[in-house]
Coordinates of N, CA and C in Angstrom, one line a residue:
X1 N -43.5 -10.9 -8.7 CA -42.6 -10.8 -7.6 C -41.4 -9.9 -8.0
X2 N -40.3 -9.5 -7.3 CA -39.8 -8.4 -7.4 C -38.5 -8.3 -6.2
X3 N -37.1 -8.8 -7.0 CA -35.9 -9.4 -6.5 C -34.6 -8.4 -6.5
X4 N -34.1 -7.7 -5.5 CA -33.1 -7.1 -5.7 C -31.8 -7.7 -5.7
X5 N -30.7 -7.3 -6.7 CA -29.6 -8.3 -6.3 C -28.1 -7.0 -6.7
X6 N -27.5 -8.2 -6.1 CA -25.8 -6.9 -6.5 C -25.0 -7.6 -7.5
X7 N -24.7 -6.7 -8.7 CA -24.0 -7.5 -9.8 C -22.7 -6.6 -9.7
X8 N -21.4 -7.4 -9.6 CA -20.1 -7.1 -10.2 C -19.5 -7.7 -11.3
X9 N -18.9 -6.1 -11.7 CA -17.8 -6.6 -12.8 C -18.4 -5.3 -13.8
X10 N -19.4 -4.5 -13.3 CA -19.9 -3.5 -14.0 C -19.4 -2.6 -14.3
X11 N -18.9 -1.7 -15.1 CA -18.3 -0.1 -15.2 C -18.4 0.6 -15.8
X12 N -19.5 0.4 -16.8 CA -19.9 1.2 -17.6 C -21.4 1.4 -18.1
X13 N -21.6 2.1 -18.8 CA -23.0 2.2 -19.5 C -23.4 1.0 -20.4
X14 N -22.4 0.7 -21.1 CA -22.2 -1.1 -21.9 C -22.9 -2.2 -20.8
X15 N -22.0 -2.3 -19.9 CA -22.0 -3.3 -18.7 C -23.7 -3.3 -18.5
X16 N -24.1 -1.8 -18.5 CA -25.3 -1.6 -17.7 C -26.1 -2.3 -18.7
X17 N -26.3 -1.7 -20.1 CA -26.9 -2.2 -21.3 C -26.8 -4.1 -21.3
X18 N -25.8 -4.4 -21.2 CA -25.7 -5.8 -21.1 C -26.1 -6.7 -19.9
X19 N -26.2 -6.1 -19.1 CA -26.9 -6.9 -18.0 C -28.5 -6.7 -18.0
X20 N -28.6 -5.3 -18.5 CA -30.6 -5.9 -18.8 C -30.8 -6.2 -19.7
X21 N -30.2 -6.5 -20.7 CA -30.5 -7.3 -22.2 C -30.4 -8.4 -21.7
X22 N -29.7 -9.3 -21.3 CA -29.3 -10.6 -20.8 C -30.5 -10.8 -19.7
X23 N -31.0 -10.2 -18.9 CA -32.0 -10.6 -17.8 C -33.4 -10.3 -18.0
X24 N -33.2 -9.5 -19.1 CA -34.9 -9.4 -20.0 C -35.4 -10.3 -20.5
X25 N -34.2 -11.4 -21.2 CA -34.4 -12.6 -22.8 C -34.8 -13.5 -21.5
X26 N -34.8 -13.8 -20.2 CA -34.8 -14.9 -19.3 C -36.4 -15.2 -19.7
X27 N -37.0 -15.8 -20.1 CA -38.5 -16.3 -19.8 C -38.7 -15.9 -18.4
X28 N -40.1 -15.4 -18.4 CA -41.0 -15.0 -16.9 C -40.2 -13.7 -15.9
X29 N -39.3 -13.4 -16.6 CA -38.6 -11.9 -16.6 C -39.3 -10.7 -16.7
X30 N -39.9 -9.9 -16.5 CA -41.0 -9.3 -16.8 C -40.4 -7.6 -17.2
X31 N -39.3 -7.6 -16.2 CA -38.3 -6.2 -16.4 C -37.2 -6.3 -15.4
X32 N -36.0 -6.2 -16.0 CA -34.7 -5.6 -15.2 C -34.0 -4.6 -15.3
X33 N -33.6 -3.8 -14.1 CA -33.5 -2.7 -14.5 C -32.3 -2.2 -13.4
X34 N -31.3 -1.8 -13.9 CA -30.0 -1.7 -13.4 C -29.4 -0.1 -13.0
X35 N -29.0 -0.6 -11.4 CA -28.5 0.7 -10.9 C -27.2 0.6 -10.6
X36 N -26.2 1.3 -11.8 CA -24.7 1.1 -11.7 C -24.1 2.0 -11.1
X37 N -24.5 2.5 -10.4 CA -23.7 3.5 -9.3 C -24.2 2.4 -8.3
X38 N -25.1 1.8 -7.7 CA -24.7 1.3 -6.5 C -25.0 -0.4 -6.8
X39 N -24.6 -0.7 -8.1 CA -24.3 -1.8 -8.9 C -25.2 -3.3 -8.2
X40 N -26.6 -2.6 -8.8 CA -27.7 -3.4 -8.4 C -28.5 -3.1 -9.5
X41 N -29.2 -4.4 -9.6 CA -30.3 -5.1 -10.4 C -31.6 -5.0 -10.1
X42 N -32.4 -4.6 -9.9 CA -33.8 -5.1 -10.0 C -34.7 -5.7 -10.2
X43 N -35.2 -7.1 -10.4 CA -35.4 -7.8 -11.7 C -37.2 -8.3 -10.8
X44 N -38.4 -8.1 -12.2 CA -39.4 -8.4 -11.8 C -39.5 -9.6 -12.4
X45 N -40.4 -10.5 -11.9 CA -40.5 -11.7 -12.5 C -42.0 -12.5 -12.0
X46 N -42.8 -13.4 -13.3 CA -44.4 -13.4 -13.5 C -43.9 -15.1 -12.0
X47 N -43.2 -15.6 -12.2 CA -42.5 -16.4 -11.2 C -41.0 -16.7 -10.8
X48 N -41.0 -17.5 -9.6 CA -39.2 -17.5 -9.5 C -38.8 -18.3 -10.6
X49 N -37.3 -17.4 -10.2 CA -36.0 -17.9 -11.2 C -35.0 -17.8 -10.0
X50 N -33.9 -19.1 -10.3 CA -33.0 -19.4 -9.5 C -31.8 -18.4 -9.7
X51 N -31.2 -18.0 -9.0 CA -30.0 -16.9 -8.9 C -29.0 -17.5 -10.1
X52 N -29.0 -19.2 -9.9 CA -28.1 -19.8 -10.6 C -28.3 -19.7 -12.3
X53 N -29.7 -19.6 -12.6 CA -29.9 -19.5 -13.9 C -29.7 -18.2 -14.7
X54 N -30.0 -17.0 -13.4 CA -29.9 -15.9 -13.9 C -28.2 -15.8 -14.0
X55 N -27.8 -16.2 -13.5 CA -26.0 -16.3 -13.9 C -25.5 -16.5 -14.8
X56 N -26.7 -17.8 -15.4 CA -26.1 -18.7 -16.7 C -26.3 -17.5 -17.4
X57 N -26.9 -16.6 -17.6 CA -27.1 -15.8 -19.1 C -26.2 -14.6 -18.9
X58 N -25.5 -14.4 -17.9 CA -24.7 -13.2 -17.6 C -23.6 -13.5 -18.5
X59 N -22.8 -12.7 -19.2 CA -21.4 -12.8 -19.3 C -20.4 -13.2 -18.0
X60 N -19.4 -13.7 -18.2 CA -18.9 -14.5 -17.0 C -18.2 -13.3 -16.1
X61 N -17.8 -12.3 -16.9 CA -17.3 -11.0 -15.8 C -18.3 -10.5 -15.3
X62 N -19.7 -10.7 -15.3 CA -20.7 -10.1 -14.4 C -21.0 -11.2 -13.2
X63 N -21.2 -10.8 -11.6 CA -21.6 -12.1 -10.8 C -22.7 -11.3 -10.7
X64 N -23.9 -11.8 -10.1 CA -24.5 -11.6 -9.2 C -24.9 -12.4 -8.2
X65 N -25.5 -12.1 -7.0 CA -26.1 -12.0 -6.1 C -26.9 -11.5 -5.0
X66 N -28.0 -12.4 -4.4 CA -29.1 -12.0 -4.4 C -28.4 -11.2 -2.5
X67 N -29.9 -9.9 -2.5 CA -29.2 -9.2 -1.3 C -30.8 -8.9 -0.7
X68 N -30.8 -9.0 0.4 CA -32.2 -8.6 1.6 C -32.2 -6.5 1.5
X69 N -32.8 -6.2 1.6 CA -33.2 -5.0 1.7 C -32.6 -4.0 2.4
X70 N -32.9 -4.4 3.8 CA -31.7 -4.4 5.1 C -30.3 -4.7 4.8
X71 N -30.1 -5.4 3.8 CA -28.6 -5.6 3.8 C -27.9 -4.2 3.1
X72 N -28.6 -3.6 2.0 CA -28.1 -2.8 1.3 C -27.2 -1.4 1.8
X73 N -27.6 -1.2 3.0 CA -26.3 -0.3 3.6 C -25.2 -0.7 4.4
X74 N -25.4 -1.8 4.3 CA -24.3 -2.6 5.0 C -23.3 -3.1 3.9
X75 N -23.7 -3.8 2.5 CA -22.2 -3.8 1.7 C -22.3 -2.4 0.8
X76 N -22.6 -1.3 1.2 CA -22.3 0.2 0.8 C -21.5 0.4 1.1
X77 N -21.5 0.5 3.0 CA -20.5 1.1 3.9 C -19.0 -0.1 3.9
X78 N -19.5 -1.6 3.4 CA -18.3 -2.2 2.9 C -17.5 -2.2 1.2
X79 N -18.3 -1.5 0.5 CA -17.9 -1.0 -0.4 C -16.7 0.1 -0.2
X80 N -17.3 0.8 0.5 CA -16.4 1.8 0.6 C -15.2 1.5 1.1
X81 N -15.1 0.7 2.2 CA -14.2 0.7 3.1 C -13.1 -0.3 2.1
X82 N -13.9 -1.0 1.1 CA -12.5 -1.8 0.3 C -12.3 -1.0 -0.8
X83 N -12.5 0.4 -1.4 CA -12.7 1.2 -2.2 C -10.4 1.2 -2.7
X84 N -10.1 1.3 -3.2 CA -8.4 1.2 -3.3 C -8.3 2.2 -4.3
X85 N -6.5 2.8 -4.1 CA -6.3 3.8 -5.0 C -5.9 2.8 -6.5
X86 N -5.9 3.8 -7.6 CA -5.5 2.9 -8.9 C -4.3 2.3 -8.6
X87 N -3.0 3.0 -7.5 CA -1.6 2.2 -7.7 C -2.0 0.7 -7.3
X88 N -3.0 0.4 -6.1 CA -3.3 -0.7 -5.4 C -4.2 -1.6 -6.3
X89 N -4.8 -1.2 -7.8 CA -5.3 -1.9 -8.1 C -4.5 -2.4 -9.1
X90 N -3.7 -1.7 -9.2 CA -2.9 -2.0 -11.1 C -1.7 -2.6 -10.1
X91 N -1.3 -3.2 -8.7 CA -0.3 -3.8 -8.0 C -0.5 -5.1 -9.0
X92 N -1.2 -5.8 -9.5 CA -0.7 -7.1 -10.3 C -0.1 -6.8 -11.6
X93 N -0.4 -5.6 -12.1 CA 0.1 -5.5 -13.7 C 1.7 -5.3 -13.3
X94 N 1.7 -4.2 -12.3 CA 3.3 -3.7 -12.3 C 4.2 -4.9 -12.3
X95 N 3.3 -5.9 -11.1 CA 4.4 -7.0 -10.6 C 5.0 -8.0 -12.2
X96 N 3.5 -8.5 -12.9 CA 4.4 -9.4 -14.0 C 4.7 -8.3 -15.0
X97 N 4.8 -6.6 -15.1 CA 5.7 -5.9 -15.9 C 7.2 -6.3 -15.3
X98 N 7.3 -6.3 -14.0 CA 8.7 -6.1 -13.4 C 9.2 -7.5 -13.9
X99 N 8.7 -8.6 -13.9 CA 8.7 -10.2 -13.8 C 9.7 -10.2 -15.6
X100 N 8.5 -9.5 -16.5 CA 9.3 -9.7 -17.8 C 10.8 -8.6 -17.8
X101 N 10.7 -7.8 -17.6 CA 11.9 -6.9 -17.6 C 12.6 -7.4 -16.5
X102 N 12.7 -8.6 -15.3 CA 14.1 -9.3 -15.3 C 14.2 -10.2 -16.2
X103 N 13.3 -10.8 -16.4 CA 13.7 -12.4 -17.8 C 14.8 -11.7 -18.6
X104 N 13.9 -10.4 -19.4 CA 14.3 -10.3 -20.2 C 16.1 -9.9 -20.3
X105 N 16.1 -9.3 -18.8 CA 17.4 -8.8 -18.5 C 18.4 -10.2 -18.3
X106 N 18.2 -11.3 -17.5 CA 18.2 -12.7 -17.1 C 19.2 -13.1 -18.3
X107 N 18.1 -13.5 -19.7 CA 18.4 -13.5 -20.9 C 19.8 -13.2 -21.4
X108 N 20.3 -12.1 -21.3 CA 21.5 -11.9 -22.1 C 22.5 -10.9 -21.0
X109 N 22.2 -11.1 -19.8 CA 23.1 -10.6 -18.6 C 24.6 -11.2 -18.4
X110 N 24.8 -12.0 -19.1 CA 26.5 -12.4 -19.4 C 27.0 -11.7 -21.1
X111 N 26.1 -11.2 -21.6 CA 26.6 -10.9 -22.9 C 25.4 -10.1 -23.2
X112 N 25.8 -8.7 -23.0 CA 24.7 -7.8 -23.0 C 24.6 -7.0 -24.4
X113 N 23.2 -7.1 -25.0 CA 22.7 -6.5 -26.1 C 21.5 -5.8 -26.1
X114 N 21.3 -4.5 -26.0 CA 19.8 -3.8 -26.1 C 19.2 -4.2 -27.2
X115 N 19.2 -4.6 -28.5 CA 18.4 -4.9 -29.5 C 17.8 -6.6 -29.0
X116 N 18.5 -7.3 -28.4 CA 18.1 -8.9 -28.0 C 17.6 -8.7 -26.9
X117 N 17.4 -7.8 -25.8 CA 17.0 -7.4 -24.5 C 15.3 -6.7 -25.0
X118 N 15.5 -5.7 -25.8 CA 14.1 -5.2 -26.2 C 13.1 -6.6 -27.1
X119 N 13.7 -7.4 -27.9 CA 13.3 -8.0 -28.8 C 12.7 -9.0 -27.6
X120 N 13.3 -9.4 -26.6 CA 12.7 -10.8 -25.7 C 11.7 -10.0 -25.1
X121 N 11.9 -8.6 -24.7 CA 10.8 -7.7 -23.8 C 9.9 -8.2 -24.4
X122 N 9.5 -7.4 -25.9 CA 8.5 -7.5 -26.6 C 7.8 -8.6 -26.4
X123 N 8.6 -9.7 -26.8 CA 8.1 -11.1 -27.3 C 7.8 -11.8 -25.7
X124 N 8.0 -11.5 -24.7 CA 7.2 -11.8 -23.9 C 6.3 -11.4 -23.2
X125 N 6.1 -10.1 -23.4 CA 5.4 -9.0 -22.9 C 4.0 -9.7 -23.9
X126 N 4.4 -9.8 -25.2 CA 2.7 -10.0 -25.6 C 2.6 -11.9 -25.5
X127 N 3.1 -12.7 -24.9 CA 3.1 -13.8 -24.6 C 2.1 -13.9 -23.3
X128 N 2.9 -13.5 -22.7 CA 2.3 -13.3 -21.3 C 1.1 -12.8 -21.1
X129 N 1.0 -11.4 -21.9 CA -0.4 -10.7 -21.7 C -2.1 -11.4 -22.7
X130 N -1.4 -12.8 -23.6 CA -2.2 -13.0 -24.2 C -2.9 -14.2 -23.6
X131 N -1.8 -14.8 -22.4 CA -2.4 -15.8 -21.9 C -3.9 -15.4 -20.8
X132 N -3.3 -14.1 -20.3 CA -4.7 -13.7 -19.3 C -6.0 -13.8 -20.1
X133 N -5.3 -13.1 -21.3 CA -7.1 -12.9 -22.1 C -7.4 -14.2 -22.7
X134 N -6.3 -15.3 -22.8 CA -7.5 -16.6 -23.2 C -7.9 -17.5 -22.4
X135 N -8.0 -17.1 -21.0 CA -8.1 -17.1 -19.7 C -10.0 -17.3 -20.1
X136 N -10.2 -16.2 -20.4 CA -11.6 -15.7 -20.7 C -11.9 -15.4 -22.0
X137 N -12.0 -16.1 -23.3 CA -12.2 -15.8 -24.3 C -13.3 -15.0 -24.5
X138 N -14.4 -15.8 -23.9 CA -15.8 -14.8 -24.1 C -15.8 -13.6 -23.4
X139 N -15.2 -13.0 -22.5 CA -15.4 -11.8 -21.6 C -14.6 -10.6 -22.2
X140 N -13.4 -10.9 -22.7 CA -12.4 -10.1 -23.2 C -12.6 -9.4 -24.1
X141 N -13.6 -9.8 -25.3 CA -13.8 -9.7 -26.5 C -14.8 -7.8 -26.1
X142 N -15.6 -8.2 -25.2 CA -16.7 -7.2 -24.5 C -16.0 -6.1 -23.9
X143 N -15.0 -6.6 -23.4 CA -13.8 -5.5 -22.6 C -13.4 -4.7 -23.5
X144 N -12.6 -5.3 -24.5 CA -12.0 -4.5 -25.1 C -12.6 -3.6 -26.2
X145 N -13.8 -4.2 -27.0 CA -14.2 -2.9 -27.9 C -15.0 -1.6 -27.2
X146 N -14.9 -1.8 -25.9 CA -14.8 -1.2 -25.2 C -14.7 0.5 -25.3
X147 N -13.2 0.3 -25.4 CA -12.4 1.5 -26.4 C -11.3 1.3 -27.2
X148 N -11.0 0.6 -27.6 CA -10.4 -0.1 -28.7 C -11.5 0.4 -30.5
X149 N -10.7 1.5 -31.0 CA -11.5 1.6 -32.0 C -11.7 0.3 -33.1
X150 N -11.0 -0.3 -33.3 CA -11.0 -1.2 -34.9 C -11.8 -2.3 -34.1
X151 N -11.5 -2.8 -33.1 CA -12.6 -3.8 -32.3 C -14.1 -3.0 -31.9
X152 N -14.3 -1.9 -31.9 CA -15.4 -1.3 -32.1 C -16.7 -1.6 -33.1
X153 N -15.8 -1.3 -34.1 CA -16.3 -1.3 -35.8 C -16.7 -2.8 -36.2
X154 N -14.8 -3.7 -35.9 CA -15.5 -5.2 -36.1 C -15.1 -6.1 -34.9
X155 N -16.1 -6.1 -34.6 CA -15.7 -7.3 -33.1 C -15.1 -8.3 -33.3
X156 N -14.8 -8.7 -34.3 CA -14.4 -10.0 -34.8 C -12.5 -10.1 -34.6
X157 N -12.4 -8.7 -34.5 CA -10.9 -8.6 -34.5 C -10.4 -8.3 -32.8
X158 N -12.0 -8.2 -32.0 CA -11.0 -8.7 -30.5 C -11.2 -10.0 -30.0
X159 N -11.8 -11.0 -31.1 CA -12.0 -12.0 -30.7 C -10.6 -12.9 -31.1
X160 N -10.1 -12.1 -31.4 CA -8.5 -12.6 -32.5 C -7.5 -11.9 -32.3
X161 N -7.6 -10.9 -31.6 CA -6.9 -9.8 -30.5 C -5.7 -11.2 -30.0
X162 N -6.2 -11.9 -29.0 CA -4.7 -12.6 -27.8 C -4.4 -13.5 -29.3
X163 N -5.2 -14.1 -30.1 CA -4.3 -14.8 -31.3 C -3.2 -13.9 -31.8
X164 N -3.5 -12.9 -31.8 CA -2.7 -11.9 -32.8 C -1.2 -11.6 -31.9
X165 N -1.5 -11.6 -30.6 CA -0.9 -11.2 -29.7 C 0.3 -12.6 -29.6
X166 N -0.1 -13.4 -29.5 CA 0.9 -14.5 -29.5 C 1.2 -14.9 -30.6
X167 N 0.9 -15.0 -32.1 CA 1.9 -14.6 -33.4 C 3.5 -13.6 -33.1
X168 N 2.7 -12.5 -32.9 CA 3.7 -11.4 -32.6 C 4.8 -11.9 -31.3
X169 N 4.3 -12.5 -30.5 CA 5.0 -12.8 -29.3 C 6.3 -13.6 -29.8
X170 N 5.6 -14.9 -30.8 CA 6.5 -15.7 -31.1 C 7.4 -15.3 -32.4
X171 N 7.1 -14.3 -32.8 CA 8.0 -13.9 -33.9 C 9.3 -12.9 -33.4
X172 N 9.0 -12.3 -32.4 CA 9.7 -12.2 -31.5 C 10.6 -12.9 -31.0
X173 N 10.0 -13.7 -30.4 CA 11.2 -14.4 -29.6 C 11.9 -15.4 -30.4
X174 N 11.6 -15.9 -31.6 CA 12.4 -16.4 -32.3 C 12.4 -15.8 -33.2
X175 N 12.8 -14.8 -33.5 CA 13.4 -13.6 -34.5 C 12.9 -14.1 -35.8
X176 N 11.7 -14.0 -35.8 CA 11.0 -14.2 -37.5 C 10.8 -13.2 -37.5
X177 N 10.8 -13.0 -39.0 CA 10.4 -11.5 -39.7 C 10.1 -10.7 -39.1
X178 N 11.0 -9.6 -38.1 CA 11.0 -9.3 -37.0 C 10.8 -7.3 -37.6
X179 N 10.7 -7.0 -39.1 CA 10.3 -6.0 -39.5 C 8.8 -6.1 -39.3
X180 N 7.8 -7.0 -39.9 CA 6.4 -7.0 -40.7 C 6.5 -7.4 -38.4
X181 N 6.4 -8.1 -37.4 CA 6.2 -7.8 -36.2 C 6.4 -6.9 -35.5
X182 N 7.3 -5.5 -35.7 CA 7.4 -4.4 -35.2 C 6.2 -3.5 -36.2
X183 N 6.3 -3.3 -37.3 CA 5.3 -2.8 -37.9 C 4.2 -2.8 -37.5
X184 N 3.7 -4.3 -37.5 CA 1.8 -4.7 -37.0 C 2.3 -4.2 -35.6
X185 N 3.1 -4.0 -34.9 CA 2.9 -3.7 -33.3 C 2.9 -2.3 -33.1
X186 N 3.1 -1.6 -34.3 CA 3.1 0.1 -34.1 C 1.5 0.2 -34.4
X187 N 1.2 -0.3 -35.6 CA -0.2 0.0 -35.9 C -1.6 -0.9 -35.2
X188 N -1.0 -1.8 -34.7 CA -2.2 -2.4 -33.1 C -2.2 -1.3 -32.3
X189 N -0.7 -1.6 -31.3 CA -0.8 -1.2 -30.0 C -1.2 0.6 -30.5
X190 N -0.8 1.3 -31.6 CA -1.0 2.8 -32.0 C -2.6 3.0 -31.7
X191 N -3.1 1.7 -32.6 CA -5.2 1.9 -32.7 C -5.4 1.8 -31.2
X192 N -4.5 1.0 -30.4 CA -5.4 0.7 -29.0 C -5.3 2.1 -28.1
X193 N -4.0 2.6 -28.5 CA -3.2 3.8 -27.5 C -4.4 4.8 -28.0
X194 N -4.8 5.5 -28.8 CA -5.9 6.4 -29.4 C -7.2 6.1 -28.8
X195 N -7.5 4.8 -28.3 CA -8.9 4.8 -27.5 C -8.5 4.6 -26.0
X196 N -7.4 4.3 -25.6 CA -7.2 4.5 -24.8 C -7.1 6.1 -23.8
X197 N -6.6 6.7 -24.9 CA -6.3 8.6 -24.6 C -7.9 9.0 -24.9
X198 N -8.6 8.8 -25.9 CA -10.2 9.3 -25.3 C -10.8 8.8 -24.8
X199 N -10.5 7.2 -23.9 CA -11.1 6.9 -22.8 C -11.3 7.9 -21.2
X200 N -9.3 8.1 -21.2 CA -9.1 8.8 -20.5 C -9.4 10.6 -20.2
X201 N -9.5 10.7 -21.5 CA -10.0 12.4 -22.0 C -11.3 12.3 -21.3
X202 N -11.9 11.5 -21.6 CA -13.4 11.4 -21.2 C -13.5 11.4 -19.6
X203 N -12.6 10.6 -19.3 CA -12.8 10.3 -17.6 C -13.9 9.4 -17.5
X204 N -14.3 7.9 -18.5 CA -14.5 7.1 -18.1 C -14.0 5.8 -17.3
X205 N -15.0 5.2 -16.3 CA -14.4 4.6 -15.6 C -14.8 3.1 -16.3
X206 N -13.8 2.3 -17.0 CA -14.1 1.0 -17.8 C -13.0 0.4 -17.4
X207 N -13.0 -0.8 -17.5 CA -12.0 -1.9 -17.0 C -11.0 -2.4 -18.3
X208 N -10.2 -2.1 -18.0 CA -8.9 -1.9 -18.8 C -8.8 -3.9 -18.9
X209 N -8.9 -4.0 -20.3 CA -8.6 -5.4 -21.1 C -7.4 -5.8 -21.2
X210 N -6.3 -5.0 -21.2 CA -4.8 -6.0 -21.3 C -4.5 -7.3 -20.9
X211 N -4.7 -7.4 -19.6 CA -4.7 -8.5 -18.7 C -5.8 -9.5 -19.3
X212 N -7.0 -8.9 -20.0 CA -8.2 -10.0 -20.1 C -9.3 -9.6 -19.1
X213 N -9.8 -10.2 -18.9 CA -11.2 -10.0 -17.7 C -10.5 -10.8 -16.1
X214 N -9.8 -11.7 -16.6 CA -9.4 -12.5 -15.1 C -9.1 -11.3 -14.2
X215 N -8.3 -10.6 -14.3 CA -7.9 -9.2 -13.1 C -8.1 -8.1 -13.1
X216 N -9.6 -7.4 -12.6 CA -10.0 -6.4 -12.5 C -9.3 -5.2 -12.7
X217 N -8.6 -4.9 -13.7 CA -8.7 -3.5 -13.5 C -8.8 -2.2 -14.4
X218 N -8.4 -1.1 -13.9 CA -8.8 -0.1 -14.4 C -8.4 0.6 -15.2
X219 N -8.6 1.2 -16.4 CA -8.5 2.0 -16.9 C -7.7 3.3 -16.6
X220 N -6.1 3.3 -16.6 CA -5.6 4.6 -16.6 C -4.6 4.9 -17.2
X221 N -3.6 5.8 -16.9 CA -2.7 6.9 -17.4 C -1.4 5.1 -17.5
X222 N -1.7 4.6 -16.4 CA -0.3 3.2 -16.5 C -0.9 2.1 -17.8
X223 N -2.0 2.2 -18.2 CA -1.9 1.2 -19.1 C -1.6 2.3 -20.6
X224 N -1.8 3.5 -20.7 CA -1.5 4.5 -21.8 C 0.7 4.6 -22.0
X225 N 1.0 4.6 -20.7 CA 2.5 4.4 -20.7 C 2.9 3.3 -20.9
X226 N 1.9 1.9 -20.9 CA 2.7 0.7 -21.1 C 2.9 -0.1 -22.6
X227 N 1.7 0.6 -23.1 CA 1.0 0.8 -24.6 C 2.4 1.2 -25.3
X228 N 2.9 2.9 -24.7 CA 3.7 3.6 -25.4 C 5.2 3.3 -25.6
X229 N 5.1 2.7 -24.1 CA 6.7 2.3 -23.9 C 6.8 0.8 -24.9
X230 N 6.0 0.3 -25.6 CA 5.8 -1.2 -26.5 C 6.2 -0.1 -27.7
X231 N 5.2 0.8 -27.9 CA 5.8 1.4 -29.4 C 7.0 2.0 -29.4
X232 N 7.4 2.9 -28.6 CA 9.0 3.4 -28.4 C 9.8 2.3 -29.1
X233 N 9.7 1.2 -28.4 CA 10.5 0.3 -28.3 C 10.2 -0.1 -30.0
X234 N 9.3 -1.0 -30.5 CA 9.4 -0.9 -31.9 C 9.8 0.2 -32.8
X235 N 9.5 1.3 -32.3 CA 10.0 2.3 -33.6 C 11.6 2.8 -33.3
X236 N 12.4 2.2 -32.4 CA 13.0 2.4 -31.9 C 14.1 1.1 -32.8
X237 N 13.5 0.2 -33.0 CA 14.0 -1.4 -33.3 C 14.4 -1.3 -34.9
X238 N 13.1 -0.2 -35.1 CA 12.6 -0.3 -36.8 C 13.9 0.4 -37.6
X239 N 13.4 1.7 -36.8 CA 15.0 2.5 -36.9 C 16.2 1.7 -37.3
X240 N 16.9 1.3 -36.1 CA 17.9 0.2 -36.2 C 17.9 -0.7 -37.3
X241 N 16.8 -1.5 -37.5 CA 17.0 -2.3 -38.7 C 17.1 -1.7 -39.8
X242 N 16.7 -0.4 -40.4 CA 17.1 -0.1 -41.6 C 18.1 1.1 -41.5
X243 N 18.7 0.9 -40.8 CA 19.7 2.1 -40.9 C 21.4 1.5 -40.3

């Protein structure tokens, strides 16, 4: 028998690779075979299998669901129609960007200091952004070696990515060795900013990991400026401190 279904959360050739690896290993699977432009599955099978089971083996950023034949021009032409520009999709990053840059402003607005204004930035900026990704530990890790080179090489280090991320958060905000935490934040956020610029060289379309897997979104030029505006600011801090 022979079951069409629509799987989201897809955006790449990875995604594609990972959803028929995961729906081949099913017992009585016989072949699945994935069409990521109109982000459908195929799946043959020697007997049924429950939508629910085929779920269990997905990574949790992939859904699927099963679709009639007849239905398939109908969530096309709804596809399209919920189709949004990047500003509309990246509307949740800007808002908790804007959210830390009042705290941080909040913070020392009766007794103003740009080195204790940048230093809270920091330190909550990777606070904040490390809670999305432990949100979804298992999904994040997939997102980000992505294009993340050093998580490419060893996966092991996006699995330890939001750890690392909330070290640095809290050394920040309580001013611990706040040299060796601008340092590791030049040479992170620097490895991440480099696969992020031949992400975008490339003009692939992959789901941008800062946030984690919880909030879909994309891959663009605002997460390359938000990367940069984090290093500015450390090499900016670094300066200061030895001079």
């Amino acid at each position: 028998m022979k079951h069409t279904y629509k799987v989201t959360g897809m955006t790449c050739g990875n995604c594609k690779a990972s959803v028929e690896k995961a729906l081949n290993n099913i017992e009585h699977v016989t072949s699945a075979s994935v069409d990521l432009e109109k982000a459908e599955v195929e799946v043959k099978m020697s007997q049924h299998i429950s939508i629910e089971k085929l779920q269990e083996e997905l990574l949790e950023k992939f859904s699927i669901l099963e679709i009639e034949k007849q239905q398939r021009n109908v969530f096309s032409t709804v596809a399209n129609k919920e189709e949004k520009t990047d500003l509309q999709k990246l509307k949740p990053l800007f808002i908790i960007f804007t959210y830390i840059v009042i705290a941080s402003i909040l913070l020392h607005y009766k007794n103003w200091n740009w080195s204790d204004f940048m230093l809270d930035f920091m330190g909550l900026f990777y606070i904040v952004f490390s809670f999305f990704k432990i949100l979804d530990l298992k999904g994040f890790p997939e997102s980000f070696k992505m294009y993340d080179p050093l998580a490419k090489v060893f996966p092991a280090y996006a699995k330890i990515y939001p750890f690392i991320e909330i070290v640095l958060g809290l050394m920040f905000l309580m001013r611990f060795q706040i040299s060796i935490a601008l340092i590791v934040t030049i040479i992170v956020l620097g490895i991440t900013t480099i696969g992020v610029i031949k992400t975008l060289l490339n003009k692939q379309e992959i789901q941008c990991a800062c946030l984690g897997t919880v909030l879909k979104l994309p891959m663009t030029k605002a997460t390359f400026i938000e990367n940069t505006i984090m290093i500015i600011m450390a090499i900016i801090m670094l300066y200061k401190t030895y001079n």
